[in-house]
mmCIF file of C-alpha atoms in Angstrom:
data_model
loop_
_atom_site.group_PDB
_atom_site.id
_atom_site.type_symbol
_atom_site.label_atom_id
_atom_site.label_comp_id
_atom_site.label_asym_id
_atom_site.label_seq_id
_atom_site.Cartn_x
_atom_site.Cartn_y
_atom_site.Cartn_z
ATOM 1 C CA UNK A 13 109.738 85.835 284.064
ATOM 2 C CA UNK A 14 108.557 89.218 285.106
ATOM 3 C CA UNK A 15 106.978 90.724 281.965
ATOM 4 C CA UNK A 16 106.299 94.416 281.639
ATOM 5 C CA UNK A 17 102.702 95.513 281.132
ATOM 6 C CA UNK A 18 101.337 98.298 278.970
ATOM 7 C CA UNK A 19 99.331 101.043 280.597
ATOM 8 C CA UNK A 20 95.785 99.812 281.292
ATOM 9 C CA UNK A 21 93.125 100.876 278.803
ATOM 10 C CA UNK A 22 90.448 103.343 279.868
ATOM 11 C CA UNK A 23 87.329 102.072 281.672
ATOM 12 C CA UNK A 24 85.071 99.756 279.715
ATOM 13 C CA UNK A 25 82.201 102.220 279.892
ATOM 14 C CA UNK A 26 81.712 105.925 280.614
ATOM 15 C CA UNK A 27 81.503 107.002 284.231
ATOM 16 C CA UNK A 28 77.960 107.551 285.482
ATOM 17 C CA UNK A 29 76.838 111.162 285.821
ATOM 18 C CA UNK A 30 78.839 113.106 288.374
ATOM 19 C CA UNK A 31 77.385 112.643 291.837
ATOM 20 C CA UNK A 32 75.746 109.231 291.305
ATOM 21 C CA UNK A 33 78.259 106.672 292.652
ATOM 22 C CA UNK A 34 80.214 109.401 294.404
ATOM 23 C CA UNK A 35 77.041 110.765 295.987
ATOM 24 C CA UNK A 36 76.273 107.345 297.459
ATOM 25 C CA UNK A 37 79.803 107.172 298.864
ATOM 26 C CA UNK A 38 79.483 110.626 300.442
ATOM 27 C CA UNK A 39 76.168 109.646 301.983
ATOM 28 C CA UNK A 40 77.638 106.525 303.570
ATOM 29 C CA UNK A 41 80.778 108.327 304.807
ATOM 30 C CA UNK A 42 78.714 111.111 306.380
ATOM 31 C CA UNK A 43 76.457 108.577 308.101
ATOM 32 C CA UNK A 44 79.487 106.770 309.482
ATOM 33 C CA UNK A 45 81.139 109.972 310.692
ATOM 34 C CA UNK A 46 78.103 110.946 312.765
ATOM 35 C CA UNK A 47 76.968 107.511 313.893
ATOM 36 C CA UNK A 48 79.485 106.651 316.602
ATOM 37 C CA UNK A 49 80.486 103.348 314.996
ATOM 38 C CA UNK A 50 83.627 101.450 316.019
ATOM 39 C CA UNK A 51 85.439 99.208 313.564
ATOM 40 C CA UNK A 52 88.973 98.148 312.661
ATOM 41 C CA UNK A 53 87.866 96.925 309.227
ATOM 42 C CA UNK A 54 89.443 98.787 306.279
ATOM 43 C CA UNK A 55 86.143 99.379 304.458
ATOM 44 C CA UNK A 56 85.592 102.990 305.527
ATOM 45 C CA UNK A 57 89.168 104.241 304.947
ATOM 46 C CA UNK A 58 89.375 102.480 301.574
ATOM 47 C CA UNK A 59 86.169 104.160 300.445
ATOM 48 C CA UNK A 60 87.247 107.500 301.931
ATOM 49 C CA UNK A 61 90.582 107.391 300.096
ATOM 50 C CA UNK A 62 88.769 106.819 296.791
ATOM 51 C CA UNK A 63 86.180 109.533 297.440
ATOM 52 C CA UNK A 64 88.927 112.013 298.301
ATOM 53 C CA UNK A 65 90.445 111.511 294.837
ATOM 54 C CA UNK A 66 87.319 112.820 293.098
ATOM 55 C CA UNK A 67 88.424 116.476 293.290
ATOM 56 C CA UNK A 68 85.042 117.286 294.804
ATOM 57 C CA UNK A 69 85.154 119.526 297.923
ATOM 58 C CA UNK A 70 82.133 117.854 299.544
ATOM 59 C CA UNK A 71 83.547 114.364 298.962
ATOM 60 C CA UNK A 72 86.948 115.410 300.326
ATOM 61 C CA UNK A 73 85.418 116.847 303.489
ATOM 62 C CA UNK A 74 83.228 113.764 303.994
ATOM 63 C CA UNK A 75 86.298 111.545 303.581
ATOM 64 C CA UNK A 76 88.209 113.549 306.194
ATOM 65 C CA UNK A 77 85.388 113.334 308.738
ATOM 66 C CA UNK A 78 84.918 109.590 308.193
ATOM 67 C CA UNK A 79 88.646 108.881 308.512
ATOM 68 C CA UNK A 80 88.803 110.910 311.728
ATOM 69 C CA UNK A 81 85.870 108.951 313.163
ATOM 70 C CA UNK A 82 87.407 105.633 312.094
ATOM 71 C CA UNK A 83 90.822 106.469 313.527
ATOM 72 C CA UNK A 84 89.367 107.381 316.932
ATOM 73 C CA UNK A 85 88.124 103.833 317.514
ATOM 74 C CA UNK A 86 90.658 101.741 315.583
ATOM 75 C CA UNK A 87 92.424 99.050 317.578
ATOM 76 C CA UNK A 88 89.387 97.817 319.500
ATOM 77 C CA UNK A 89 88.891 94.731 317.343
ATOM 78 C CA UNK A 90 90.239 91.170 317.673
ATOM 79 C CA UNK A 91 93.997 90.737 317.981
ATOM 80 C CA UNK A 92 94.438 88.059 315.310
ATOM 81 C CA UNK A 93 96.722 88.903 312.397
ATOM 82 C CA UNK A 94 94.234 88.432 309.549
ATOM 83 C CA UNK A 95 93.113 90.743 306.796
ATOM 84 C CA UNK A 96 89.379 90.383 307.455
ATOM 85 C CA UNK A 97 87.076 89.711 310.406
ATOM 86 C CA UNK A 98 88.625 92.570 312.374
ATOM 87 C CA UNK A 99 92.245 91.394 312.106
ATOM 88 C CA UNK A 100 95.394 93.472 312.415
ATOM 89 C CA UNK A 101 96.355 93.149 308.748
ATOM 90 C CA UNK A 102 93.030 94.729 307.838
ATOM 91 C CA UNK A 103 93.702 97.523 310.313
ATOM 92 C CA UNK A 104 97.078 98.052 308.612
ATOM 93 C CA UNK A 105 95.331 98.471 305.263
ATOM 94 C CA UNK A 106 92.894 100.897 306.846
ATOM 95 C CA UNK A 107 95.682 102.978 308.360
ATOM 96 C CA UNK A 108 97.658 103.016 305.122
ATOM 97 C CA UNK A 109 94.681 104.155 303.042
ATOM 98 C CA UNK A 110 93.431 106.556 305.726
ATOM 99 C CA UNK A 111 96.851 108.196 305.635
ATOM 100 C CA UNK A 112 96.034 109.311 302.106
ATOM 101 C CA UNK A 113 93.487 111.599 303.746
ATOM 102 C CA UNK A 114 95.352 112.223 307.027
ATOM 103 C CA UNK A 115 99.129 111.642 306.453
ATOM 104 C CA UNK A 116 100.188 111.379 310.132
ATOM 105 C CA UNK A 117 98.483 107.958 310.214
ATOM 106 C CA UNK A 118 101.420 106.572 308.197
ATOM 107 C CA UNK A 119 103.397 106.448 311.452
ATOM 108 C CA UNK A 120 100.780 104.230 313.074
ATOM 109 C CA UNK A 121 100.694 102.068 309.948
ATOM 110 C CA UNK A 122 104.468 101.617 310.054
ATOM 111 C CA UNK A 123 104.355 100.552 313.699
ATOM 112 C CA UNK A 124 101.615 98.010 313.024
ATOM 113 C CA UNK A 125 103.464 96.709 309.958
ATOM 114 C CA UNK A 126 106.577 96.121 312.067
ATOM 115 C CA UNK A 127 104.474 94.313 314.686
ATOM 116 C CA UNK A 128 103.058 91.970 312.039
ATOM 117 C CA UNK A 129 106.516 91.316 310.598
ATOM 118 C CA UNK A 130 107.889 90.491 314.050
ATOM 119 C CA UNK A 131 105.031 88.029 314.583
ATOM 120 C CA UNK A 132 105.723 86.426 311.199
ATOM 121 C CA UNK A 133 109.406 85.932 312.024
ATOM 122 C CA UNK A 134 108.350 83.198 314.451
ATOM 123 C CA UNK A 135 106.696 81.251 311.590
ATOM 124 C CA UNK A 136 103.593 80.490 313.667
ATOM 125 C CA UNK A 137 101.736 78.548 310.966
ATOM 126 C CA UNK A 138 101.310 74.809 310.538
ATOM 127 C CA UNK A 139 102.520 72.914 307.464
ATOM 128 C CA UNK A 140 100.499 69.750 308.215
ATOM 129 C CA UNK A 141 96.936 69.216 309.435
ATOM 130 C CA UNK A 142 96.338 72.844 308.537
ATOM 131 C CA UNK A 143 93.407 75.065 309.368
ATOM 132 C CA UNK A 144 92.343 78.158 307.471
ATOM 133 C CA UNK A 145 94.493 80.593 309.529
ATOM 134 C CA UNK A 146 97.578 78.641 308.462
ATOM 135 C CA UNK A 147 97.398 79.819 304.860
ATOM 136 C CA UNK A 148 94.250 81.622 303.673
ATOM 137 C CA UNK A 149 93.447 85.165 302.501
ATOM 138 C CA UNK A 150 90.695 85.972 305.011
ATOM 139 C CA UNK A 151 92.568 85.329 308.241
ATOM 140 C CA UNK A 152 95.899 83.749 307.341
ATOM 141 C CA UNK A 153 99.322 84.619 305.916
ATOM 142 C CA UNK A 154 98.079 84.996 302.326
ATOM 143 C CA UNK A 155 95.926 87.904 303.450
ATOM 144 C CA UNK A 156 98.634 89.468 305.602
ATOM 145 C CA UNK A 157 101.047 89.362 302.665
ATOM 146 C CA UNK A 158 98.494 91.057 300.417
ATOM 147 C CA UNK A 159 97.777 93.642 303.125
ATOM 148 C CA UNK A 160 101.444 94.617 303.088
ATOM 149 C CA UNK A 161 101.061 95.354 299.359
ATOM 150 C CA UNK A 162 97.999 97.604 299.692
ATOM 151 C CA UNK A 163 98.697 101.309 299.352
ATOM 152 C CA UNK A 164 102.465 100.920 299.206
ATOM 153 C CA UNK A 165 105.267 98.941 297.563
ATOM 154 C CA UNK A 166 106.931 96.812 300.243
ATOM 155 C CA UNK A 167 110.535 95.597 299.936
ATOM 156 C CA UNK A 168 111.057 91.919 299.216
ATOM 157 C CA UNK A 169 112.280 91.155 302.726
ATOM 158 C CA UNK A 170 108.843 91.979 304.153
ATOM 159 C CA UNK A 171 106.999 89.562 301.879
ATOM 160 C CA UNK A 172 109.363 86.600 301.789
ATOM 161 C CA UNK A 173 108.645 85.085 305.250
ATOM 162 C CA UNK A 174 104.985 84.763 304.272
ATOM 163 C CA UNK A 175 105.687 83.670 300.704
ATOM 164 C CA UNK A 176 108.226 81.051 301.793
ATOM 165 C CA UNK A 177 105.631 79.440 304.056
ATOM 166 C CA UNK A 178 103.006 79.434 301.301
ATOM 167 C CA UNK A 179 105.513 77.919 298.867
ATOM 168 C CA UNK A 180 106.331 75.179 301.403
ATOM 169 C CA UNK A 181 102.645 74.220 301.418
ATOM 170 C CA UNK A 182 102.817 73.653 297.643
ATOM 171 C CA UNK A 183 105.711 71.183 297.628
ATOM 172 C CA UNK A 184 103.802 68.415 295.826
ATOM 173 C CA UNK A 185 101.587 68.378 292.740
ATOM 174 C CA UNK A 186 98.421 67.295 294.584
ATOM 175 C CA UNK A 187 98.937 69.911 297.334
ATOM 176 C CA UNK A 188 98.463 67.390 300.181
ATOM 177 C CA UNK A 189 99.716 69.892 302.777
ATOM 178 C CA UNK A 190 96.668 72.047 302.027
ATOM 179 C CA UNK A 191 94.216 69.310 302.991
ATOM 180 C CA UNK A 192 92.344 70.624 305.995
ATOM 181 C CA UNK A 193 93.163 68.632 309.119
ATOM 182 C CA UNK A 194 90.774 70.420 311.453
ATOM 183 C CA UNK A 195 87.082 71.310 311.988
ATOM 184 C CA UNK A 196 85.673 67.795 312.327
ATOM 185 C CA UNK A 197 82.115 68.218 313.566
ATOM 186 C CA UNK A 198 82.207 71.987 313.169
ATOM 187 C CA UNK A 199 78.728 73.256 312.166
ATOM 188 C CA UNK A 200 80.024 75.569 309.388
ATOM 189 C CA UNK A 201 83.468 74.230 308.500
ATOM 190 C CA UNK A 202 83.114 70.491 308.968
ATOM 191 C CA UNK A 203 82.642 70.006 305.198
ATOM 192 C CA UNK A 204 86.290 71.029 304.706
ATOM 193 C CA UNK A 205 87.839 68.239 306.779
ATOM 194 C CA UNK A 206 90.260 66.231 304.634
ATOM 195 C CA UNK A 207 89.705 68.380 301.529
ATOM 196 C CA UNK A 208 91.554 71.164 299.700
ATOM 197 C CA UNK A 209 89.633 74.411 299.344
ATOM 198 C CA UNK A 210 89.692 76.027 295.886
ATOM 199 C CA UNK A 211 88.412 79.538 296.574
ATOM 200 C CA UNK A 212 89.915 83.010 296.721
ATOM 201 C CA UNK A 213 88.867 83.696 300.290
ATOM 202 C CA UNK A 214 89.814 80.406 301.927
ATOM 203 C CA UNK A 215 91.590 78.338 299.329
ATOM 204 C CA UNK A 216 94.260 77.760 296.741
ATOM 205 C CA UNK A 217 93.173 80.712 294.599
ATOM 206 C CA UNK A 218 93.909 83.147 297.442
ATOM 207 C CA UNK A 219 97.267 81.524 298.158
ATOM 208 C CA UNK A 220 98.032 81.748 294.437
ATOM 209 C CA UNK A 221 97.165 85.459 294.407
ATOM 210 C CA UNK A 222 99.535 86.083 297.330
ATOM 211 C CA UNK A 223 102.413 84.240 295.655
ATOM 212 C CA UNK A 224 101.740 86.125 292.422
ATOM 213 C CA UNK A 225 101.853 89.467 294.229
ATOM 214 C CA UNK A 226 105.198 88.444 295.700
ATOM 215 C CA UNK A 227 106.616 87.360 292.343
ATOM 216 C CA UNK A 228 105.604 90.651 290.719
ATOM 217 C CA UNK A 229 107.442 92.569 293.455
ATOM 218 C CA UNK A 230 110.542 90.392 293.909
ATOM 219 C CA UNK A 231 111.168 88.966 290.451
ATOM 220 C CA UNK A 232 111.666 85.246 289.725
ATOM 221 C CA UNK A 233 112.674 83.016 292.620
ATOM 222 C CA UNK A 234 112.697 79.250 291.991
ATOM 223 C CA UNK A 235 110.754 78.206 295.132
ATOM 224 C CA UNK A 236 108.013 80.712 294.331
ATOM 225 C CA UNK A 237 107.759 79.934 290.635
ATOM 226 C CA UNK A 238 107.705 76.192 291.271
ATOM 227 C CA UNK A 239 104.975 76.588 293.896
ATOM 228 C CA UNK A 240 102.942 78.798 291.560
ATOM 229 C CA UNK A 241 103.197 76.284 288.742
ATOM 230 C CA UNK A 242 101.947 73.514 291.048
ATOM 231 C CA UNK A 243 99.081 75.636 292.376
ATOM 232 C CA UNK A 244 97.911 76.764 288.928
ATOM 233 C CA UNK A 245 98.105 73.287 287.439
ATOM 234 C CA UNK A 246 96.153 71.903 290.406
ATOM 235 C CA UNK A 247 93.426 74.520 289.946
ATOM 236 C CA UNK A 248 93.107 73.716 286.241
ATOM 237 C CA UNK A 249 92.661 70.032 287.083
ATOM 238 C CA UNK A 250 89.783 70.791 289.483
ATOM 239 C CA UNK A 251 87.663 72.598 286.879
ATOM 240 C CA UNK A 252 84.625 71.294 285.013
ATOM 241 C CA UNK A 253 81.806 72.564 282.807
ATOM 242 C CA UNK A 254 78.511 72.920 284.664
ATOM 243 C CA UNK A 255 75.133 72.394 282.996
ATOM 244 C CA UNK A 256 75.075 76.059 281.917
ATOM 245 C CA UNK A 257 78.350 75.488 280.018
ATOM 246 C CA UNK A 258 80.255 77.637 282.490
ATOM 247 C CA UNK A 259 83.771 76.471 283.312
ATOM 248 C CA UNK A 260 83.413 76.142 287.081
ATOM 249 C CA UNK A 261 85.030 75.115 290.341
ATOM 250 C CA UNK A 262 83.380 73.532 293.344
ATOM 251 C CA UNK A 263 84.239 74.759 296.852
ATOM 252 C CA UNK A 264 86.851 72.037 297.215
ATOM 253 C CA UNK A 265 88.927 69.980 294.829
ATOM 254 C CA UNK A 266 87.361 67.095 292.977
ATOM 255 C CA UNK A 267 87.338 63.799 294.875
ATOM 256 C CA UNK A 268 85.436 62.038 292.097
ATOM 257 C CA UNK A 269 83.287 62.948 289.104
ATOM 258 C CA UNK A 270 82.301 66.623 288.829
ATOM 259 C CA UNK A 271 79.082 67.540 290.642
ATOM 260 C CA UNK A 272 75.874 67.616 288.638
ATOM 261 C CA UNK A 273 73.860 70.718 287.837
ATOM 262 C CA UNK A 274 74.716 74.384 287.537
ATOM 263 C CA UNK A 275 76.940 76.189 290.043
ATOM 264 C CA UNK A 276 74.999 79.143 291.433
ATOM 265 C CA UNK A 277 77.865 80.479 293.555
ATOM 266 C CA UNK A 278 79.957 82.331 290.998
ATOM 267 C CA UNK A 279 81.610 85.033 293.045
ATOM 268 C CA UNK A 280 84.892 86.521 294.182
ATOM 269 C CA UNK A 281 85.145 84.093 297.096
ATOM 270 C CA UNK A 282 84.161 80.844 295.353
ATOM 271 C CA UNK A 283 83.719 79.848 291.757
ATOM 272 C CA UNK A 284 84.893 81.089 288.396
ATOM 273 C CA UNK A 285 85.499 84.819 288.992
ATOM 274 C CA UNK A 286 88.072 84.574 291.766
ATOM 275 C CA UNK A 287 89.674 81.318 290.651
ATOM 276 C CA UNK A 288 89.951 82.275 286.971
ATOM 277 C CA UNK A 289 91.534 85.623 287.865
ATOM 278 C CA UNK A 290 94.066 84.006 290.220
ATOM 279 C CA UNK A 291 94.950 81.553 287.453
ATOM 280 C CA UNK A 292 95.261 84.246 284.788
ATOM 281 C CA UNK A 293 97.349 86.627 286.886
ATOM 282 C CA UNK A 294 99.718 83.916 288.096
ATOM 283 C CA UNK A 295 100.174 82.516 284.599
ATOM 284 C CA UNK A 296 100.748 85.999 283.213
ATOM 285 C CA UNK A 297 103.421 86.671 285.841
ATOM 286 C CA UNK A 298 105.053 83.311 285.075
ATOM 287 C CA UNK A 299 105.015 83.939 281.321
ATOM 288 C CA UNK A 300 102.795 80.854 280.852
ATOM 289 C CA UNK A 301 100.728 82.174 277.938
ATOM 290 C CA UNK A 302 98.833 78.935 277.342
ATOM 291 C CA UNK A 303 97.441 78.744 280.878
ATOM 292 C CA UNK A 304 96.700 82.476 280.932
ATOM 293 C CA UNK A 305 94.684 82.107 277.731
ATOM 294 C CA UNK A 306 92.890 79.102 279.202
ATOM 295 C CA UNK A 307 91.951 81.104 282.318
ATOM 296 C CA UNK A 308 90.690 84.013 280.203
ATOM 297 C CA UNK A 309 88.549 81.590 278.203
ATOM 298 C CA UNK A 310 87.196 80.117 281.454
ATOM 299 C CA UNK A 311 86.123 83.551 282.670
ATOM 300 C CA UNK A 312 84.579 84.282 279.271
ATOM 301 C CA UNK A 313 82.264 81.275 279.640
ATOM 302 C CA UNK A 314 80.836 82.893 282.776
ATOM 303 C CA UNK A 315 80.811 86.452 281.454
ATOM 304 C CA UNK A 316 78.802 85.408 278.394
ATOM 305 C CA UNK A 317 76.295 83.409 280.462
ATOM 306 C CA UNK A 318 76.143 85.433 283.664
ATOM 307 C CA UNK A 319 72.593 85.574 285.001
ATOM 308 C CA UNK A 320 71.892 88.068 287.783
ATOM 309 C CA UNK A 321 68.673 86.226 288.684
ATOM 310 C CA UNK A 322 70.504 82.917 289.142
ATOM 311 C CA UNK A 323 74.031 83.805 290.230
ATOM 312 C CA UNK A 324 73.155 86.530 292.757
ATOM 313 C CA UNK A 325 71.289 85.330 295.826
ATOM 314 C CA UNK A 326 71.267 85.557 299.604
ATOM 315 C CA UNK A 327 70.021 87.791 302.377
ATOM 316 C CA UNK A 328 70.339 90.623 303.214
ATOM 317 C CA UNK A 329 70.414 92.599 299.972
ATOM 318 C CA UNK A 330 73.968 93.715 300.709
ATOM 319 C CA UNK A 331 75.079 90.079 300.370
ATOM 320 C CA UNK A 332 73.897 90.106 296.750
ATOM 321 C CA UNK A 333 75.755 93.361 296.103
ATOM 322 C CA UNK A 334 78.937 92.989 298.172
ATOM 323 C CA UNK A 335 82.464 92.038 297.221
ATOM 324 C CA UNK A 336 82.542 88.569 298.769
ATOM 325 C CA UNK A 337 79.403 86.886 297.412
ATOM 326 C CA UNK A 338 77.818 89.521 295.236
ATOM 327 C CA UNK A 339 77.833 91.737 292.187
ATOM 328 C CA UNK A 340 80.631 94.050 293.373
ATOM 329 C CA UNK A 341 83.142 91.225 293.604
ATOM 330 C CA UNK A 342 82.287 90.001 290.115
ATOM 331 C CA UNK A 343 82.527 93.604 288.865
ATOM 332 C CA UNK A 344 85.981 94.000 290.422
ATOM 333 C CA UNK A 345 87.183 90.792 288.767
ATOM 334 C CA UNK A 346 85.619 91.674 285.403
ATOM 335 C CA UNK A 347 87.215 95.118 285.548
ATOM 336 C CA UNK A 348 90.621 93.549 286.267
ATOM 337 C CA UNK A 349 90.234 91.128 283.345
ATOM 338 C CA UNK A 350 89.249 94.013 281.085
ATOM 339 C CA UNK A 351 92.128 96.253 282.139
ATOM 340 C CA UNK A 352 94.942 93.715 282.206
ATOM 341 C CA UNK A 353 93.828 90.946 279.821
ATOM 342 C CA UNK A 354 91.857 93.121 277.377
ATOM 343 C CA UNK A 355 88.947 90.681 277.524
ATOM 344 C CA UNK A 356 85.875 91.984 275.612
ATOM 345 C CA UNK A 357 83.410 89.771 277.490
ATOM 346 C CA UNK A 358 84.760 91.126 280.772
ATOM 347 C CA UNK A 359 84.163 94.717 279.625
ATOM 348 C CA UNK A 360 80.567 93.901 278.709
ATOM 349 C CA UNK A 361 79.933 92.168 282.051
ATOM 350 C CA UNK A 362 81.486 95.091 283.946
ATOM 351 C CA UNK A 363 79.085 97.484 282.215
ATOM 352 C CA UNK A 364 76.076 95.341 283.185
ATOM 353 C CA UNK A 365 77.147 95.039 286.799
ATOM 354 C CA UNK A 366 77.879 98.750 287.052
ATOM 355 C CA UNK A 367 74.266 99.417 286.118
ATOM 356 C CA UNK A 368 73.070 96.676 288.490
ATOM 357 C CA UNK A 369 74.938 98.166 291.445
ATOM 358 C CA UNK A 370 74.100 101.775 290.671
ATOM 359 C CA UNK A 371 70.411 100.907 290.596
ATOM 360 C CA UNK A 372 70.310 98.814 293.774
ATOM 361 C CA UNK A 373 72.859 100.296 296.163
ATOM 362 C CA UNK A 374 70.606 103.191 297.270
ATOM 363 C CA UNK A 375 68.165 100.659 298.742
ATOM 364 C CA UNK A 376 70.983 98.878 300.556
ATOM 365 C CA UNK A 377 72.152 102.136 302.142
ATOM 366 C CA UNK A 378 69.304 102.528 304.617
ATOM 367 C CA UNK A 379 69.762 105.760 306.608
ATOM 368 C CA UNK A 380 71.447 105.243 309.944
ATOM 369 C CA UNK A 381 72.584 101.702 309.215
ATOM 370 C CA UNK A 382 75.731 101.799 307.074
ATOM 371 C CA UNK A 383 77.560 98.532 306.641
ATOM 372 C CA UNK A 384 81.179 99.188 307.564
ATOM 373 C CA UNK A 385 82.972 96.108 306.213
ATOM 374 C CA UNK A 386 84.983 96.088 303.026
ATOM 375 C CA UNK A 387 84.282 92.488 302.081
ATOM 376 C CA UNK A 388 80.591 92.114 302.865
ATOM 377 C CA UNK A 389 79.305 95.658 303.324
ATOM 378 C CA UNK A 390 78.354 98.678 301.264
ATOM 379 C CA UNK A 391 81.799 100.356 301.502
ATOM 380 C CA UNK A 392 83.356 97.535 299.483
ATOM 381 C CA UNK A 393 80.602 97.580 296.878
ATOM 382 C CA UNK A 394 80.954 101.346 296.455
ATOM 383 C CA UNK A 395 84.747 101.074 296.312
ATOM 384 C CA UNK A 396 84.476 98.565 293.458
ATOM 385 C CA UNK A 397 81.996 100.796 291.661
ATOM 386 C CA UNK A 398 84.149 103.930 291.999
ATOM 387 C CA UNK A 399 87.289 102.060 290.925
ATOM 388 C CA UNK A 400 85.657 100.604 287.820
ATOM 389 C CA UNK A 401 84.053 103.856 286.686
ATOM 390 C CA UNK A 402 86.360 106.663 287.858
ATOM 391 C CA UNK A 403 90.043 107.493 287.510
ATOM 392 C CA UNK A 404 91.039 106.462 291.027
ATOM 393 C CA UNK A 405 93.983 104.603 292.465
ATOM 394 C CA UNK A 406 93.797 100.833 292.210
ATOM 395 C CA UNK A 407 96.334 100.098 294.931
ATOM 396 C CA UNK A 408 93.705 98.965 297.450
ATOM 397 C CA UNK A 409 92.895 95.988 295.220
ATOM 398 C CA UNK A 410 95.561 93.662 296.695
ATOM 399 C CA UNK A 411 92.984 93.255 299.497
ATOM 400 C CA UNK A 412 91.084 91.134 296.973
ATOM 401 C CA UNK A 413 94.072 89.495 295.295
ATOM 402 C CA UNK A 414 93.436 91.847 292.337
ATOM 403 C CA UNK A 415 95.287 94.792 290.826
#
């Protein structure tokens, strides 16, 4: 099924006074343009494309200068294909969104897109003993697929090589092909060995978001719909209520009884926000109303009990505010639930987090030290804030598995 959707409702809350969120964006873009920074990350061009839509001459000029500075150094990052951590798919997103400000960059974006598609034609990913680059959103094919959807509407033939691989990984109900076969003894990733990751950034939720994006653009295809059903049903089975009565997910699937205590990490990358959205959007695309309603109810348990003092933590301050771990990612998810699912609790949470970010972002934007990354820097937090509170394009949101 490929149901039509009504036009999204207006924002859950009035936009802050003119110049507040936009003024912070202009300040960061100006600092970047004069600072001599080099980055292939899409954070600056995403923010610049949103600022340029504000019909404010100063914001438009700041966006142009920042895009010019970004474009002069692009291509110096790592050569891996991923969406984040300096990968080529992230550079593609940056070029596509920067072209909104400087249209000739579309030609460079098209060339990089074709390069990524040629690499994908070799099917370089494992289907057994997988590591994160074999499937995930951060550095793997899920993220590259979503990057192809950002800022444009790709034809089916561009998405299907990635989607077919992701569907192959979901060929059994327990998703055994997604059990990590690598990283034994690794200081940061060793905990994943032999387990299936649940999260949006590195797990089944991100893979689910990529398959959903494909289904919405190609229409029903049995291998995709079957894989999506398996992935969503697996995610439902891994959930549990924590001691704060929040329907939650641990970082990996359950290998026994649910863990005790409350789950502090409730963010875009891990926990209820990202997983519940991936579940809702996939089920909505599949026409599975019962599972979509279940996912909306799961997010509501968090939205009604969300505690900024408990659920937001980490250093530096930008980590508490950013898209990956912080308030901006939860805001982006809440805004998506409000706009597409009409969820009242999501609207209320979005309003709270808008105030939280507006109050704290000025401190995070220390002069001369702008974070440049979309996922864990100030550009991503400001992009979420502008998108939730202003009438801007939402077509950068595939970078987060959102819409």
